[in-house]
């Protein structure tokens, strides 16, 4: 069996690999968004995130790619603060966003492997909590995260594109001992 490896996505100024990674991130996002729509999950929309989105996320946090034998099978963003959802917080958590799995090529368990890598990275940075959110109207995703050890903390209203508001479910997991 091929092992999943993780690496930071190459960014601006890193030549063709950076361009390839940014293109791959957009493709992963769009595929995940299409899968959600086909599964009746109203959360992401294809075309909502472009290369500039991921370029900006790399400046403010980290964008990780998961690969098997050189093929990209997933990705996630790791932020070190998330005031829009969590408000001002002391530097005690890492915030996982846009967990994406390429369902065509990723083996079962890839999503959990992505979460586990994010949690190791957060703990390695000396932070005690992994936090994430999902749209409140997505109970299936909430159940998935709770199955991975995350606990419901509350709900928060966020502003979306065009000034619309939507509710997100906040979840967190204590890391380490």
XYZ file of N, CA, C and O in Angstrom:
708
model
N 0.840 -1.184 0.000
C 0.000 0.000 0.000
C 0.882 1.243 0.000
O 1.896 1.299 0.674
N 0.485 2.230 -0.753
C 1.235 3.474 -0.801
C 0.914 4.334 0.406
O -0.228 4.464 0.809
N 1.940 4.939 0.952
C 1.796 5.777 2.128
C 1.463 7.218 1.722
O 1.979 7.730 0.731
N 0.612 7.852 2.517
C 0.298 9.258 2.283
C 1.444 10.086 2.845
O 1.862 9.902 3.989
N 1.974 10.993 2.033
C 2.990 11.934 2.483
C 2.400 13.338 2.429
O 1.460 13.598 1.676
N 2.957 14.211 3.241
C 2.467 15.582 3.335
C 3.588 16.555 3.054
O 4.728 16.314 3.437
N 3.240 17.645 2.398
C 4.205 18.715 2.171
C 3.457 20.032 2.061
O 2.281 20.072 1.687
N 4.160 21.100 2.418
C 3.587 22.426 2.221
C 3.465 22.684 0.729
O 4.382 22.343 -0.043
N 2.353 23.256 0.324
C 2.176 23.606 -1.087
C 3.194 24.677 -1.452
O 3.444 25.594 -0.673
N 3.781 24.535 -2.631
C 4.702 25.558 -3.121
C 3.883 26.794 -3.477
O 2.739 26.697 -3.919
N 4.467 27.951 -3.264
C 3.720 29.185 -3.475
C 4.326 30.058 -4.537
O 5.126 29.633 -5.367
N 3.933 31.304 -4.476
C 4.394 32.316 -5.404
C 5.914 32.404 -5.374
O 6.527 32.330 -4.324
N 6.493 32.550 -6.540
C 7.943 32.728 -6.603
C 8.714 31.429 -6.557
O 9.929 31.444 -6.461
N 8.020 30.288 -6.613
C 8.717 28.997 -6.568
C 8.680 28.302 -7.924
O 8.867 27.106 -8.009
N 8.417 29.058 -8.975
C 8.468 28.499 -10.315
C 7.267 27.635 -10.645
O 6.190 27.790 -10.088
N 7.493 26.694 -11.569
C 6.379 25.906 -12.080
C 5.736 25.030 -11.005
O 4.538 24.778 -11.045
N 6.510 24.579 -10.017
C 5.911 23.754 -8.967
C 4.862 24.549 -8.193
O 3.809 24.040 -7.852
N 5.148 25.819 -7.915
C 4.174 26.669 -7.236
C 2.923 26.838 -8.068
O 1.803 26.736 -7.562
N 3.087 27.091 -9.366
C 1.933 27.223 -10.255
C 1.150 25.921 -10.306
O -0.077 25.921 -10.258
N 1.860 24.794 -10.412
C 1.199 23.484 -10.444
C 0.415 23.236 -9.158
O -0.699 22.738 -9.195
N 1.013 23.571 -8.020
C 0.329 23.353 -6.748
C -0.914 24.224 -6.631
O -1.962 23.763 -6.179
N -0.815 25.486 -7.023
C -1.982 26.370 -6.946
C -3.107 25.865 -7.854
O -4.276 25.834 -7.457
N -2.755 25.439 -9.057
C -3.749 24.879 -9.973
C -4.372 23.620 -9.374
O -5.588 23.433 -9.421
N -3.538 22.769 -8.787
C -4.042 21.529 -8.174
C -4.977 21.831 -7.011
O -5.992 21.143 -6.830
N -4.672 22.844 -6.216
C -5.539 23.197 -5.088
C -6.911 23.651 -5.577
O -7.937 23.257 -5.009
N -6.937 24.443 -6.628
C -8.223 24.881 -7.197
C -8.990 23.671 -7.714
O -10.204 23.545 -7.477
N -8.314 22.753 -8.382
C -8.974 21.552 -8.902
C -9.499 20.685 -7.763
O -10.621 20.159 -7.843
N -8.710 20.500 -6.705
C -9.172 19.725 -5.542
C -10.416 20.363 -4.930
O -11.386 19.672 -4.606
N -10.391 21.675 -4.774
C -11.537 22.382 -4.206
C -12.773 22.183 -5.088
O -13.859 21.834 -4.589
N -12.617 22.394 -6.387
C -13.767 22.283 -7.291
C -14.330 20.865 -7.323
O -15.550 20.676 -7.339
N -13.450 19.853 -7.316
C -13.931 18.465 -7.281
C -14.685 18.182 -5.991
O -15.739 17.533 -6.007
N -14.147 18.648 -4.868
C -14.820 18.442 -3.580
C -16.161 19.167 -3.566
O -17.164 18.628 -3.071
N -16.205 20.369 -4.122
C -17.452 21.131 -4.169
C -18.491 20.419 -5.033
O -19.674 20.334 -4.658
N -18.062 19.873 -6.178
C -19.002 19.134 -7.037
C -19.518 17.879 -6.332
O -20.696 17.547 -6.415
N -18.615 17.183 -5.621
C -19.048 15.994 -4.880
C -20.096 16.385 -3.839
O -21.100 15.694 -3.679
N -19.853 17.485 -3.117
C -20.824 17.942 -2.118
C -22.178 18.210 -2.768
O -23.216 17.778 -2.245
N -22.170 18.902 -3.886
C -23.434 19.204 -4.560
C -24.144 17.922 -4.985
O -25.357 17.784 -4.789
N -23.400 16.974 -5.548
C -23.998 15.707 -5.979
C -24.547 14.916 -4.804
O -25.510 14.170 -4.942
N -23.932 15.072 -3.625
C -24.382 14.373 -2.417
C -25.483 15.142 -1.681
O -25.913 14.720 -0.611
N -25.905 16.277 -2.243
C -26.963 17.061 -1.617
C -26.484 17.905 -0.447
O -27.291 18.319 0.394
N -25.187 18.163 -0.385
C -24.612 18.968 0.694
C -24.436 20.395 0.181
O -23.711 20.633 -0.781
N -25.103 21.339 0.824
C -25.046 22.741 0.408
C -23.981 23.463 1.219
O -24.253 23.992 2.293
N -22.748 23.436 0.724
C -21.672 24.102 1.451
C -20.740 24.823 0.491
O -20.682 26.031 0.487
N -19.986 24.122 -0.324
C -19.044 24.743 -1.244
C -19.629 24.782 -2.642
O -20.459 23.937 -3.010
N -19.163 25.750 -3.437
C -19.588 25.879 -4.835
C -18.351 25.853 -5.729
O -17.375 26.573 -5.452
N -18.380 25.052 -6.811
C -17.242 25.067 -7.739
C -16.997 26.494 -8.229
O -17.930 27.256 -8.477
N -15.731 26.860 -8.319
C -15.361 28.186 -8.794
C -15.274 29.245 -7.706
O -14.856 30.371 -7.969
N -15.632 28.897 -6.467
C -15.601 29.879 -5.378
C -14.178 30.220 -4.918
O -13.966 31.280 -4.342
N -13.230 29.330 -5.110
C -11.845 29.582 -4.681
C -10.933 29.492 -5.899
O -10.968 28.512 -6.644
N -10.106 30.512 -6.068
C -9.173 30.530 -7.188
C -7.732 30.483 -6.678
O -7.495 30.388 -5.471
N -6.778 30.548 -7.592
C -5.371 30.480 -7.199
C -5.012 31.607 -6.236
O -4.218 31.405 -5.313
N -5.597 32.775 -6.433
C -5.297 33.908 -5.550
C -5.724 33.611 -4.113
O -5.032 33.991 -3.169
N -6.849 32.923 -3.943
C -7.281 32.545 -2.593
C -6.188 31.738 -1.897
O -5.803 32.038 -0.765
N -5.683 30.708 -2.568
C -4.680 29.832 -1.950
C -3.338 30.558 -1.782
O -2.631 30.333 -0.805
N -3.016 31.456 -2.692
C -1.801 32.263 -2.562
C -1.890 33.117 -1.292
O -0.932 33.180 -0.512
N -3.033 33.735 -1.054
C -3.228 34.552 0.148
C -3.198 33.704 1.417
O -2.648 34.110 2.438
N -3.791 32.508 1.365
C -3.791 31.623 2.540
C -2.361 31.231 2.898
O -2.036 31.062 4.066
N -1.505 31.064 1.899
C -0.109 30.722 2.171
C 0.607 31.861 2.882
O 1.504 31.614 3.686
N 0.219 33.099 2.618
C 0.847 34.245 3.277
C 0.416 34.342 4.735
O 1.188 34.763 5.589
N -0.832 33.964 5.028
C -1.394 34.108 6.374
C -1.316 32.840 7.212
O -1.571 32.881 8.405
N -1.042 31.713 6.600
C -1.040 30.440 7.314
C -0.255 29.415 6.525
O 0.776 29.732 5.930
N -0.776 28.213 6.486
C -0.121 27.121 5.772
C -1.147 26.399 4.915
O -2.298 26.243 5.318
N -0.704 25.948 3.749
C -1.544 25.123 2.887
C -0.763 23.836 2.644
O 0.357 23.867 2.139
N -1.371 22.715 3.039
C -0.719 21.411 2.969
C -1.336 20.552 1.880
O -2.556 20.533 1.712
N -0.493 19.836 1.162
C -0.923 18.854 0.176
C -0.601 17.452 0.690
O 0.435 17.243 1.324
N -1.489 16.520 0.401
C -1.264 15.105 0.695
C -1.064 14.392 -0.636
O -1.808 14.635 -1.598
N -0.066 13.520 -0.676
C 0.251 12.812 -1.916
C 0.473 11.329 -1.647
O 0.900 10.948 -0.560
N 0.173 10.557 -2.655
C 0.508 9.138 -2.672
C 1.231 8.893 -3.984
O 0.673 9.146 -5.056
N 2.473 8.448 -3.882
C 3.291 8.163 -5.068
C 3.294 9.352 -6.034
O 3.175 9.180 -7.247
N 3.390 10.568 -5.482
C 3.464 11.760 -6.313
C 2.129 12.303 -6.800
O 2.084 13.365 -7.401
N 1.045 11.594 -6.559
C -0.295 12.052 -6.975
C -0.959 12.774 -5.803
O -1.025 12.249 -4.699
N -1.440 13.980 -6.051
C -2.118 14.756 -5.007
C -3.480 14.132 -4.719
O -4.296 13.974 -5.619
N -3.706 13.790 -3.451
C -4.972 13.136 -3.072
C -5.781 13.952 -2.071
O -6.897 13.572 -1.731
N -5.222 15.058 -1.594
C -5.966 15.882 -0.656
C -5.171 17.102 -0.250
O -3.994 17.257 -0.619
N -5.831 17.975 0.510
C -5.186 19.201 0.975
C -6.003 19.795 2.111
O -7.159 19.413 2.327
N -5.379 20.717 2.832
C -6.099 21.491 3.830
C -5.337 22.779 4.094
O -4.150 22.895 3.779
N -6.065 23.746 4.644
C -5.454 24.996 5.083
C -5.331 24.948 6.599
O -6.227 24.454 7.280
N -4.242 25.490 7.108
C -4.041 25.606 8.549
C -3.805 27.080 8.860
O -2.865 27.686 8.360
N -4.712 27.629 9.654
C -4.625 29.036 10.047
C -4.186 29.087 11.498
O -4.487 28.197 12.286
N -3.537 30.178 11.876
C -3.096 30.345 13.256
C -4.016 31.277 14.043
O -3.845 31.456 15.243
N -4.996 31.847 13.370
C -6.068 32.587 14.035
C -7.279 32.573 13.113
O -7.138 32.385 11.903
N -8.453 32.745 13.692
C -9.689 32.740 12.909
C -10.727 33.610 13.615
O -11.706 33.126 14.162
N -10.468 34.906 13.618
C -11.374 35.830 14.299
C -12.775 35.865 13.700
O -13.735 36.020 14.449
N -12.952 35.733 12.370
C -14.322 35.783 11.855
C -15.248 34.717 12.463
O -16.429 34.977 12.668
N -14.726 33.551 12.767
C -15.562 32.491 13.350
C -15.420 32.406 14.861
O -16.398 32.201 15.572
N -14.203 32.538 15.387
C -13.922 32.268 16.791
C -13.716 33.520 17.634
O -13.589 33.430 18.855
N -13.655 34.690 16.996
C -13.388 35.916 17.730
C -11.939 35.968 18.165
O -11.158 35.054 17.897
N -11.549 37.037 18.861
C -10.174 37.114 19.347
C -9.900 35.983 20.342
O -10.703 35.735 21.238
N -8.781 35.297 20.152
C -8.408 34.163 20.999
C -6.925 34.256 21.336
O -6.135 34.745 20.533
N -6.527 33.747 22.496
C -5.089 33.647 22.757
C -4.482 32.631 21.780
O -5.201 31.803 21.215
N -3.171 32.667 21.572
C -2.535 31.760 20.608
C -2.418 30.340 21.158
O -1.329 29.842 21.429
N -3.566 29.671 21.282
C -3.602 28.327 21.857
C -4.135 27.268 20.899
O -4.237 26.108 21.270
N -4.468 27.679 19.658
C -5.094 26.734 18.730
C -4.585 26.947 17.314
O -4.065 27.996 16.962
N -4.784 25.913 16.510
C -4.653 25.996 15.063
C -6.033 25.716 14.497
O -6.819 24.969 15.088
N -6.344 26.322 13.357
C -7.684 26.251 12.777
C -7.608 25.579 11.411
O -6.929 26.075 10.499
N -8.284 24.452 11.288
C -8.262 23.667 10.055
C -9.396 24.139 9.153
O -10.552 24.228 9.590
N -9.049 24.441 7.917
C -10.034 24.882 6.929
C -9.839 24.129 5.620
O -8.754 23.653 5.317
N -10.899 24.062 4.868
C -10.921 23.504 3.521
C -10.246 22.140 3.418
O -9.373 21.909 2.593
N -10.685 21.225 4.249
C -10.219 19.844 4.171
C -10.777 19.258 2.873
O -11.990 19.165 2.701
N -9.883 18.897 1.946
C -10.292 18.456 0.604
C -9.691 17.089 0.303
O -8.495 16.888 0.529
N -10.506 16.198 -0.208
C -10.053 14.861 -0.580
C -10.443 14.607 -2.038
O -11.577 14.873 -2.430
N -9.497 14.093 -2.822
C -9.782 13.705 -4.208
C -10.359 12.295 -4.177
O -9.623 11.309 -4.096
N -11.651 12.193 -4.213
C -12.334 10.902 -4.074
C -12.042 9.937 -5.221
O -12.286 8.747 -5.088
N -11.498 10.420 -6.320
C -11.160 9.532 -7.439
C -9.908 8.720 -7.156
O -9.761 7.610 -7.654
N -8.972 9.292 -6.371
C -7.671 8.648 -6.189
C -7.281 8.376 -4.740
O -6.324 7.650 -4.496
N -7.981 8.974 -3.811
C -7.601 8.836 -2.398
C -8.188 7.567 -1.799
O -9.358 7.259 -2.015
N -7.399 6.842 -1.030
C -7.944 5.660 -0.351
C -8.838 6.080 0.816
O -8.765 7.214 1.301
N -9.656 5.151 1.260
C -10.493 5.400 2.435
C -9.592 5.814 3.593
O -8.483 5.302 3.754
N -10.060 6.745 4.380
C -9.301 7.205 5.533
C -8.417 8.406 5.255
O -7.752 8.914 6.164
N -8.401 8.902 4.030
C -7.540 10.043 3.702
C -7.959 11.292 4.472
O -7.103 12.032 4.967
N -9.243 11.529 4.624
C -9.703 12.696 5.378
C -9.209 12.666 6.814
O -8.724 13.670 7.345
N -9.302 11.506 7.436
C -8.803 11.371 8.818
C -7.288 11.543 8.867
O -6.753 12.115 9.813
N -6.581 11.062 7.850
C -5.126 11.248 7.807
C -4.780 12.735 7.686
O -3.827 13.206 8.314
N -5.556 13.478 6.905
C -5.343 14.917 6.787
C -5.550 15.601 8.139
O -4.742 16.434 8.559
N -6.634 15.249 8.817
C -6.895 15.818 10.142
C -5.771 15.484 11.122
O -5.315 16.347 11.875
N -5.328 14.240 11.115
C -4.263 13.818 12.032
C -2.973 14.593 11.761
O -2.280 14.997 12.695
N -2.669 14.815 10.478
C -1.462 15.592 10.165
C -1.613 17.033 10.661
O -0.673 17.592 11.244
N -2.778 17.630 10.451
C -3.018 18.992 10.940
C -2.861 19.049 12.458
O -2.231 19.964 12.993
N -3.403 18.058 13.136
C -3.312 18.022 14.603
C -1.866 17.899 15.071
O -1.455 18.558 16.031
N -1.067 17.072 14.393
C 0.354 16.942 14.749
C 1.088 18.261 14.524
O 1.914 18.673 15.328
N 0.765 18.929 13.446
C 1.401 20.212 13.140
C 1.032 21.255 14.205
O 1.883 22.017 14.661
N -0.237 21.294 14.578
C -0.702 22.244 15.600
C -0.007 21.959 16.932
O 0.518 22.863 17.581
N 0.000 20.699 17.347
C 0.656 20.325 18.605
C 2.142 20.630 18.542
O 2.736 21.106 19.513
N 2.761 20.382 17.397
C 4.180 20.668 17.229
C 4.508 22.148 17.339
O 5.640 22.518 17.658
N 3.516 22.979 17.073
C 3.691 24.427 17.214
C 3.420 24.878 18.651
O 3.412 26.072 18.937
N 3.170 23.903 19.546
C 2.961 24.217 20.949
C 1.556 24.675 21.297
O 1.334 25.267 22.353
N 0.608 24.369 20.438
C -0.772 24.775 20.691
C -1.590 23.565 21.123
O -1.380 22.460 20.639
N -2.517 23.793 22.036
C -3.236 22.696 22.694
C -4.545 22.306 22.019
O -5.113 21.267 22.349
N -5.038 23.111 21.085
C -6.353 22.864 20.506
C -6.314 22.875 18.988
O -5.670 23.728 18.383
N -7.038 21.931 18.384
C -7.345 21.975 16.952
C -8.798 22.420 16.860
O -9.668 21.878 17.557
N -9.045 23.428 16.057
C -10.406 23.953 15.912
C -10.780 23.989 14.446
O -9.940 24.151 13.568
N -12.079 23.866 14.208
C -12.600 23.959 12.853
C -14.060 24.350 12.919
O -14.665 24.390 13.989
N -14.603 24.658 11.776
C -16.030 24.959 11.705
C -16.590 24.379 10.424
O -15.851 24.061 9.492
N -17.889 24.206 10.409
C -18.585 23.785 9.196
C -19.940 24.491 9.169
O -20.454 24.898 10.208
N -20.487 24.631 7.995
C -21.787 25.275 7.866
C -22.797 24.490 8.698
O -22.850 23.255 8.640
N -23.582 25.191 9.482
C -24.511 24.542 10.417
C -25.540 23.663 9.710
O -26.032 22.701 10.287
N -25.840 23.966 8.480
C -26.826 23.152 7.754
C -26.202 21.890 7.150
O -26.783 21.256 6.290
N -24.992 21.535 7.629
C -24.306 20.341 7.159
C -24.094 19.371 8.328
O -22.971 19.188 8.801
N -25.172 18.728 8.810
C -25.031 17.825 9.962
C -24.153 16.612 9.662
O -23.524 16.059 10.563
N -24.068 16.217 8.422
C -23.234 15.072 8.046
C -21.754 15.355 8.335
O -21.041 14.501 8.853
N -21.322 16.583 8.025
C -19.931 16.931 8.276
C -19.681 17.080 9.774
O -18.644 16.650 10.275
N -20.631 17.638 10.492
C -20.484 17.743 11.950
C -20.302 16.351 12.555
O -19.437 16.128 13.396
N -21.112 15.396 12.122
C -21.013 14.023 12.613
C -19.642 13.428 12.291
O -19.040 12.735 13.122
N -19.123 13.708 11.102
C -17.797 13.225 10.707
C -16.732 13.758 11.664
O -15.892 13.006 12.163
N -16.763 15.053 11.930
C -15.765 15.651 12.819
C -15.912 15.150 14.254
O -14.922 14.901 14.937
N -17.122 14.981 14.709
C -17.317 14.443 16.065
C -16.774 13.020 16.148
O -16.178 12.638 17.158
N -16.914 12.243 15.074
C -16.352 10.900 15.027
C -14.829 10.898 15.064
O -14.203 9.902 15.429
N -14.229 12.032 14.683
C -12.766 12.175 14.716
C -12.292 12.782 16.039
O -11.126 13.145 16.174
N -13.203 12.897 17.013
C -12.814 13.367 18.338
C -13.070 14.835 18.620
O -12.682 15.341 19.671
N -13.723 15.540 17.713
C -14.020 16.952 17.920
C -15.319 17.106 18.707
O -16.238 16.305 18.570
N -15.368 18.154 19.531
C -16.508 18.418 20.393
C -17.200 19.702 19.960
O -16.532 20.708 19.676
N -18.514 19.669 19.952
C -19.320 20.842 19.629
C -19.080 21.921 20.679
O -19.140 21.665 21.874
N -18.802 23.146 20.221
C -18.559 24.273 21.118
C -19.706 25.277 21.035
O -20.061 25.905 22.021
N -20.278 25.442 19.857
C -21.364 26.398 19.688
C -21.579 26.718 18.222
O -21.038 26.059 17.341
N -22.375 27.733 17.994
C -22.622 28.210 16.638
C -22.317 29.689 16.584
O -22.372 30.393 17.590
N -21.978 30.130 15.393
C -21.623 31.527 15.197
C -22.135 31.945 13.825
O -22.103 31.164 12.880
N -22.557 33.176 13.708
C -23.008 33.714 12.432
C -21.826 34.390 11.741
O -21.110 35.184 12.353
N -21.597 34.030 10.472
C -20.493 34.602 9.701
C -21.049 35.326 8.488
O -22.127 34.999 8.003
N -20.258 36.254 7.978
C -20.645 36.943 6.758
C -20.020 36.242 5.574
O -18.832 35.935 5.567
N -20.859 35.968 4.574
C -20.383 35.322 3.362
C -20.245 36.328 2.237
O -20.306 37.543 2.446
N -20.074 35.805 1.036
C -19.961 36.665 -0.131
C -21.230 37.470 -0.355
O -22.328 37.015 -0.080
N -21.076 38.681 -0.816
C -22.219 39.523 -1.115
C -22.943 40.035 0.119
O -24.081 40.490 0.034
N -22.299 39.934 1.287
C -22.900 40.450 2.509
C -23.921 39.529 3.152
O -24.543 39.897 4.138
N -24.105 38.321 2.605
C -25.057 37.380 3.203
C -24.468 36.809 4.491
O -23.263 36.772 4.672
N -25.324 36.377 5.395
C -24.877 35.790 6.657
C -25.284 34.316 6.676
O -26.295 33.943 6.114
N -24.480 33.513 7.344
C -24.795 32.100 7.512
C -24.224 31.633 8.839
O -23.294 32.228 9.374
N -24.779 30.554 9.364
C -24.339 30.032 10.665
C -23.322 28.916 10.453
O -23.463 28.092 9.542
N -22.305 28.902 11.324
C -21.321 27.822 11.325
C -21.328 27.141 12.683
O -21.577 27.771 13.711
N -21.086 25.845 12.656
C -20.920 25.052 13.866
C -19.443 25.056 14.220
O -18.593 24.775 13.368
N -19.124 25.401 15.456
C -17.740 25.445 15.927
C -17.428 24.155 16.677
O -18.195 23.734 17.549
N -16.294 23.532 16.331
C -15.867 22.287 16.975
C -14.393 22.406 17.330
O -13.629 23.087 16.656
N -13.995 21.718 18.408
C -12.590 21.726 18.798
C -12.198 20.381 19.390
O -13.051 19.591 19.820
N -10.893 20.158 19.392
C -10.336 18.921 19.938
C -9.092 19.264 20.743
O -8.200 19.971 20.263
N -9.046 18.769 21.962
C -7.873 18.960 22.826
C -6.781 18.030 22.320
O -7.002 16.841 22.101
N -5.581 18.566 22.163
C -4.453 17.779 21.654
C -3.515 17.438 22.796
O -3.406 18.175 23.767
N -2.829 16.342 22.671
C -1.843 15.946 23.671
C -2.475 15.337 24.904
O -3.578 14.830 24.887
N -1.737 15.407 25.993
C -2.148 14.744 27.239
C -3.351 15.358 27.872
O -3.747 16.416 27.819
